[in-house]
């Protein structure tokens, strides 16, 4: 299994280009199943999760051709309506095919995703609302068997603004006659991007990005070319690395509005950050401790919690981070402690006492964003850190070692 070897402490400098957003392209790839005409997607990031979704689409009958930076998907002849456990168990986002298959074919058989390192991650909100729309849902042998009677345009108040449920239900309703309304919808920028993609194909989705989304049924979709938004979580990770090493770094290819709460929080801690419409410019800053709680968008994103904790490890004073979205998203804490961090956990709150300097050690990745926190910490730690199980990182960070090396980090990837 590959490892990352990082010599710290490093200063960073220069510009890093952000890839297109994994969490926008995963639902967009699922939404391709709604169409019976080709779709051309630009700059799909080279990530394990994207490859998994492409494999899943191929298994369903989508023909895929990649030329230069354009991936053409032809969903005209779907031959299958089943997403197998072998694929779904490796990536929870496979559940996104449930809604579009139901809308397009009237049936879907998708393996239950199972839990993952950060929590049990049920799909009850997805299923109970598909039932409200008129789908017949049977759970058997670890699979969700969904059959469309005639999907009704109804009101769907979500008990929690679930990102995945909002996306699945939006896709399920694209052809439903009348207007389906999702209340208490998730408001993440990736939701808006999915709606923009569906509308570019000829769908009619209004209100995405707000808590109330209205989907008016259409009869057919058209061929389209599309490019997703920049990856705000990848961008936030590089911002944290720059602040942690007191470096000047320009992060380009990102709309800073998608990280408004994170940037405001960092500025309130003393961070020197300038932005324009397509970039975030971080300058060396003396920071005060943080007191944050993760929230659904537009609050502080849970996907940036681990990287923020790594930063807090080297800010003088006492910081406090509460994880309010997932029940087990502190797997990075024992690993950060191995690098010399002082962190105490009480329930879903971490109390961090800033230290003068972290010190290198061998550490192990446990989940995608925890891994990013370890990389950011290792860049700052004095000495040679070895980070194992980097396959977790490959799920969501395109060419991480090359991008870090481009900023001046002494990093190499080994296959041991
Ligand atoms: C999406 O996951 C993201 N994944 C996650 O990013 C992100 O952490 C999460 O949204 C929250 O922002 C993708 O977009 C592919 P949720 P999702 O449904 O849709 C509970 C990463 O690092 N819940 O908003 O699964 C759930 O257990 C990944 O890129 C239910 O109880 O998130 C969790 O506690 C990790 N029942 C909370 O809601 C449901 O039916 C948020 O889940 C659905 C969710």
XYZ file of C-alpha atoms and ligand atoms in Angstrom:
460
model
C 0.000 0.000 0.000
C 1.245 3.487 -0.867
C 2.622 5.851 1.751
C 3.345 9.562 1.818
C 6.704 10.623 3.282
C 6.713 14.278 4.359
C 9.731 16.185 5.698
C 8.696 19.086 7.909
C 8.465 21.831 8.869
C 7.937 23.283 5.380
C 7.141 26.757 4.201
C 4.692 26.872 1.301
C 4.717 29.396 -1.520
C 3.092 29.924 -4.895
C -0.268 29.048 -6.411
C -2.335 25.858 -6.285
C -5.136 25.121 -8.777
C -8.212 23.510 -7.275
C -9.852 20.557 -9.053
C -13.553 20.302 -9.864
C -15.673 19.265 -6.882
C -15.984 15.539 -6.094
C -19.217 16.147 -4.191
C -20.706 18.019 -7.128
C -19.653 15.546 -9.832
C -20.784 12.422 -7.950
C -24.513 13.393 -7.974
C -24.100 14.924 -11.469
C -22.759 11.592 -12.751
C -25.775 9.855 -11.222
C -28.072 12.437 -12.857
C -26.681 11.423 -16.266
C -28.910 8.325 -15.905
C -31.957 10.604 -16.272
C -30.961 11.454 -19.843
C -31.277 9.304 -22.980
C -28.870 11.538 -24.926
C -25.103 12.008 -24.534
C -23.659 14.222 -21.810
C -20.176 15.763 -21.986
C -18.508 16.526 -18.639
C -15.371 18.678 -18.463
C -12.420 18.183 -16.140
C -13.732 15.252 -14.109
C -11.166 14.975 -11.288
C -8.923 11.876 -11.268
C -10.268 10.445 -7.984
C -11.056 6.943 -6.746
C -14.672 7.849 -5.975
C -15.173 9.279 -9.478
C -13.739 6.095 -11.013
C -16.056 4.021 -8.826
C -19.089 5.993 -10.000
C -18.004 5.678 -13.661
C -17.683 1.902 -13.193
C -21.144 1.789 -11.632
C -22.616 3.724 -14.597
C -20.887 1.382 -17.066
C -22.381 -1.599 -15.225
C -25.803 0.000 -15.747
C -25.179 0.273 -19.497
C -23.788 3.784 -19.904
C -21.133 3.989 -22.631
C -18.204 6.161 -21.528
C -15.490 7.747 -23.650
C -12.757 10.030 -22.295
C -10.915 12.335 -24.675
C -8.547 15.018 -23.345
C -10.407 16.771 -20.533
C -13.903 15.821 -21.718
C -15.725 12.673 -20.586
C -18.639 11.718 -22.836
C -21.318 9.528 -21.286
C -23.995 7.944 -23.485
C -26.913 6.700 -21.332
C -29.245 5.979 -24.274
C -29.337 2.217 -23.678
C -29.476 1.328 -20.000
C -29.264 -2.448 -19.709
C -29.483 -2.838 -15.962
C -31.125 -1.224 -12.948
C -28.993 -2.774 -10.212
C -26.107 -1.277 -8.202
C -24.326 -4.202 -6.571
C -22.982 -4.424 -3.030
C -19.417 -4.894 -4.370
C -19.508 -1.333 -5.712
C -21.823 0.368 -3.239
C -19.850 -0.870 -0.189
C -16.775 1.036 -1.446
C -18.632 4.287 -1.918
C -21.774 5.445 -0.151
C -22.493 7.969 -2.924
C -23.564 5.029 -5.127
C -26.963 5.451 -3.454
C -27.392 8.555 -5.659
C -28.384 6.277 -8.575
C -31.596 5.277 -6.780
C -33.551 8.437 -7.645
C -32.559 8.751 -11.325
C -33.050 5.020 -12.046
C -36.505 5.198 -10.486
C -37.376 8.285 -12.567
C -35.945 6.920 -15.833
C -36.722 3.177 -15.677
C -39.418 3.014 -13.005
C -37.348 0.573 -10.971
C -34.027 0.351 -9.111
C -32.203 -2.254 -7.039
C -29.427 -0.641 -5.017
C -27.422 -2.204 -2.226
C -27.774 -0.558 1.167
C -24.573 1.497 1.551
C -23.653 0.247 5.017
C -21.821 2.460 7.452
C -18.373 3.911 7.158
C -15.636 5.165 9.470
C -17.438 8.403 10.338
C -20.823 6.975 11.196
C -23.720 4.615 10.485
C -24.958 6.966 7.753
C -28.500 5.657 7.322
C -30.652 6.462 4.276
C -34.016 6.649 6.018
C -34.635 10.239 4.840
C -34.041 9.143 1.224
C -36.408 6.166 1.498
C -39.262 7.642 3.538
C -39.560 10.547 1.098
C -39.375 8.367 -2.012
C -42.285 6.449 -0.485
C -44.177 9.748 -0.007
C -43.622 10.356 -3.737
C -45.388 7.074 -4.485
C -42.479 4.664 -4.864
C -42.822 1.152 -3.473
C -39.722 0.426 -1.382
C -38.778 -3.074 -0.204
C -35.613 -3.827 1.767
C -34.422 -7.404 1.379
C -31.071 -9.192 1.476
C -29.249 -5.918 1.994
C -30.777 -4.317 -1.085
C -33.277 -1.518 -1.618
C -35.806 -2.606 -4.257
C -37.638 0.505 -5.465
C -40.506 0.433 -7.940
C -42.252 3.453 -9.326
C -45.958 3.326 -9.295
C -46.885 6.748 -10.610
C -44.604 9.154 -8.725
C -46.734 11.988 -7.330
C -45.765 15.666 -7.057
C -45.935 16.140 -3.287
C -44.505 18.203 -0.451
C -41.401 16.597 1.092
C -40.428 18.185 4.427
C -37.024 16.678 5.377
C -36.479 15.957 9.070
C -32.831 16.958 8.522
C -31.294 18.896 5.583
C -29.526 15.785 4.264
C -27.293 16.536 1.263
C -27.690 13.110 -0.333
C -31.421 12.868 0.324
C -31.995 16.328 -1.185
C -30.045 15.273 -4.301
C -31.718 11.869 -4.642
C -35.223 13.333 -4.301
C -34.448 16.192 -6.710
C -33.384 13.666 -9.343
C -36.329 11.331 -8.659
C -38.788 14.188 -9.340
C -37.379 15.414 -12.688
C -40.107 13.722 -14.813
C -42.906 13.726 -12.209
C -45.869 15.697 -13.629
C -46.647 18.780 -11.525
C -44.358 20.423 -8.965
C -42.580 18.493 -6.218
C -41.460 20.644 -3.271
C -38.572 19.727 -0.962
C -38.738 21.658 2.329
C -35.789 21.981 4.742
C -33.596 21.032 1.777
C -29.813 21.031 2.120
C -28.317 24.286 0.782
C -24.749 23.207 -0.103
C -23.236 24.705 -3.313
C -23.071 21.169 -4.733
C -26.890 21.001 -4.531
C -27.106 24.179 -6.601
C -24.587 22.754 -9.073
C -26.674 19.588 -9.500
C -29.780 21.714 -10.126
C -27.868 23.827 -12.675
C -26.797 20.634 -14.444
C -30.358 19.228 -14.485
C -31.646 22.551 -15.838
C -28.890 22.608 -18.480
C -30.203 19.202 -19.629
C -33.713 20.708 -19.887
C -35.090 19.953 -16.428
C -36.912 22.518 -14.280
C -35.485 22.916 -10.766
C -35.980 26.171 -8.854
C -34.759 27.325 -5.442
C -31.661 25.121 -5.165
C -29.315 26.670 -2.612
C -32.281 27.658 -0.442
C -34.253 25.501 2.000
C -37.162 25.188 -0.454
C -36.568 23.495 -3.808
C -39.320 23.093 -6.440
C -38.978 20.522 -9.232
C -41.485 20.762 -12.100
C -41.732 17.618 -14.217
C -40.560 17.693 -17.848
C -40.907 15.034 -20.560
C -37.453 14.818 -22.042
C -33.888 16.023 -21.695
C -31.280 17.104 -24.238
C -27.589 16.577 -24.928
C -25.429 18.905 -22.845
C -21.861 19.863 -21.970
C -21.168 20.833 -18.345
C -18.375 21.624 -15.896
C -18.855 21.451 -12.108
C -17.792 24.039 -9.510
C -14.397 24.023 -7.791
C -13.896 21.734 -4.803
C -14.398 23.940 -1.735
C -13.206 21.237 0.657
C -9.949 20.730 -1.264
C -9.529 24.525 -1.311
C -10.119 24.791 2.448
C -7.477 22.115 3.003
C -4.807 24.175 1.211
C -5.920 27.315 3.079
C -5.361 25.487 6.394
C -1.938 24.236 5.257
C -0.892 27.795 4.346
C -2.082 29.217 7.679
C -0.457 26.407 9.660
C 2.950 27.044 8.078
C 2.559 30.859 8.129
C 2.999 30.889 4.361
C 1.696 32.996 1.482
C -0.328 30.853 -0.930
C -2.847 31.643 -3.659
C -5.642 29.056 -4.073
C -7.238 29.464 -7.532
C -10.276 27.904 -9.250
C -12.616 28.328 -6.322
C -15.583 30.633 -5.662
C -14.809 32.036 -2.169
C -18.522 32.503 -1.497
C -18.682 28.687 -1.219
C -16.314 28.968 1.779
C -17.724 32.203 3.229
C -18.300 30.877 6.757
C -14.853 29.248 6.905
C -13.124 32.419 5.658
C -15.124 34.614 8.058
C -14.240 32.279 10.953
C -10.529 32.347 10.045
C -10.554 36.139 9.656
C -12.169 36.452 13.105
C -9.191 34.417 14.391
C -6.803 36.930 12.827
C -6.182 35.301 9.444
C -4.960 37.615 6.677
C -7.046 36.429 3.692
C -7.919 38.298 0.471
C -10.357 36.956 -2.115
C -11.535 37.692 -5.630
C -14.256 35.968 -7.657
C -12.082 32.955 -8.453
C -9.388 32.713 -5.764
C -8.433 32.855 -2.101
C -5.116 34.529 -1.218
C -3.696 33.524 2.183
C -0.902 35.533 3.826
C 1.161 34.757 6.949
C -1.016 35.367 10.010
C -0.853 35.212 13.810
C -3.995 33.369 14.876
C -6.158 33.315 17.978
C -7.842 30.052 19.160
C -11.056 28.817 17.506
C -14.449 27.951 18.949
C -16.524 26.253 16.258
C -19.381 23.806 15.770
C -20.021 22.052 12.463
C -23.379 22.797 10.862
C -25.223 22.180 7.575
C -24.409 24.791 4.903
C -23.971 27.737 5.180
C -22.501 26.922 8.602
C -19.026 25.526 9.259
C -18.683 22.405 7.053
C -18.108 19.056 8.777
C -15.751 18.175 5.886
C -13.357 20.916 7.048
C -13.504 19.996 10.753
C -10.465 17.717 10.783
C -8.268 20.141 8.843
C -9.342 22.991 11.165
C -8.422 20.840 14.161
C -4.939 20.307 12.732
C -4.554 24.090 12.457
C -5.770 24.599 16.037
C -3.065 22.190 17.277
C -0.423 24.891 16.666
C -2.413 28.008 17.630
C -1.373 29.269 21.098
C -4.263 28.961 23.554
C -7.281 26.706 23.919
C -9.578 25.928 20.962
C -12.872 24.054 20.964
C -14.421 22.103 18.073
C -17.826 20.416 18.242
C -18.827 17.892 15.551
C -22.609 18.129 15.281
C -23.210 16.333 11.955
C -21.585 12.881 12.221
C -21.376 10.698 15.306
C -17.803 9.464 14.868
C -15.748 12.024 13.036
C -12.806 12.367 15.439
C -10.725 9.453 14.114
C -7.913 11.917 13.356
C -7.535 12.829 17.049
C -5.386 9.852 18.176
C -3.246 10.232 15.047
C -2.750 13.994 15.594
C -1.810 13.147 19.194
C 0.965 10.916 17.850
C 2.340 14.042 16.142
C 2.484 15.773 19.527
C -0.912 17.498 19.562
C -2.708 18.094 22.864
C -6.388 17.201 22.342
C -8.981 16.046 24.836
C -12.355 14.645 23.761
C -15.545 15.053 25.740
C -18.484 13.576 23.840
C -18.697 15.306 20.450
C -16.423 18.173 21.477
C -12.642 18.331 21.132
C -10.628 20.637 23.404
C -7.301 21.526 21.779
C -4.375 23.160 23.598
C -2.005 24.714 21.087
C 1.611 23.468 21.159
C 4.808 25.234 20.109
C 5.675 22.632 17.511
C 4.423 19.242 16.271
C 6.948 16.432 15.883
C 7.068 13.893 13.059
C 5.827 10.310 13.513
C 4.385 7.428 11.509
C 0.586 7.932 11.299
C -2.317 6.115 9.638
C -5.202 7.424 7.534
C -8.673 6.355 8.660
C -11.085 8.325 6.465
C -10.850 10.917 3.733
C -10.837 14.193 5.652
C -8.970 12.808 8.666
C -6.222 11.901 6.203
C -6.127 15.478 4.931
C -5.679 16.685 8.514
C -2.701 14.347 8.990
C -1.048 15.607 5.795
C -1.514 19.237 6.834
C -0.102 18.456 10.308
C 2.848 16.470 8.917
C 3.851 19.444 6.748
C 4.204 21.460 9.960
C 5.737 18.720 12.133
C 9.517 18.712 12.663
C 11.101 15.662 11.068
C 10.097 12.864 8.692
C 6.477 11.713 8.935
C 5.202 8.553 7.236
C 1.502 8.541 6.386
C 0.091 5.092 5.577
C -3.166 3.959 3.884
C -3.133 6.943 1.502
C -5.848 5.241 -0.561
C -8.220 7.159 1.709
C -6.731 10.415 0.396
C -7.022 9.294 -3.228
C -10.812 9.277 -2.785
C -10.994 13.055 -2.669
C -7.679 14.792 -3.412
C -6.451 14.877 -7.004
C -2.638 14.694 -7.339
C -2.183 15.793 -3.700
C 1.564 15.002 -3.541
C 2.245 16.809 -6.836
C 0.230 19.875 -5.797
C 1.989 19.998 -2.401
C 5.424 19.585 -4.017
C 4.472 22.460 -6.345
C 4.006 24.613 -3.227
C 7.429 23.653 -1.895
C 6.544 20.776 0.419
C 9.174 18.016 0.681
C 6.877 15.081 -0.029
C 7.224 11.793 -1.844
C 4.825 8.946 -2.477
C 6.225 5.447 -2.047
C 4.755 2.056 -2.794
C 5.794 -0.266 0.055
C -22.538 14.418 1.906
O -22.742 13.155 2.510
C -21.071 14.465 1.497
N -20.802 13.413 0.517
C -20.194 14.283 2.730
O -18.837 14.427 2.309
C -20.508 15.390 3.732
O -19.756 15.173 4.902
C -22.009 15.368 4.067
O -22.782 15.488 2.844
C -22.414 16.507 4.994
O -22.074 17.737 4.404
C -21.124 13.616 -0.778
O -21.663 14.651 -1.139
C -20.766 12.523 -1.733
P -25.968 13.879 4.771
P -24.262 12.653 2.853
O -27.014 13.012 4.175
O -25.168 13.035 1.757
C -27.665 11.789 8.658
C -16.599 13.832 2.074
O -15.713 13.888 2.923
N -28.620 11.168 7.728
O -26.120 15.359 4.717
O -24.182 11.234 3.227
C -26.247 11.237 8.458
O -26.081 10.040 9.187
C -17.968 13.293 2.435
O -16.470 14.251 0.884
C -29.671 10.406 8.244
O -29.816 10.243 9.454
O -24.547 13.531 4.147
C -25.372 12.353 8.986
O -25.281 12.254 10.391
C -17.976 12.661 3.827
N -30.544 9.811 7.378
C -26.159 13.618 8.606
O -27.508 13.197 8.363
C -30.429 9.959 6.013
O -31.277 9.408 5.277
C -25.626 14.302 7.348
O -25.732 13.387 6.292
C -29.362 10.728 5.516
C -28.459 11.334 6.383
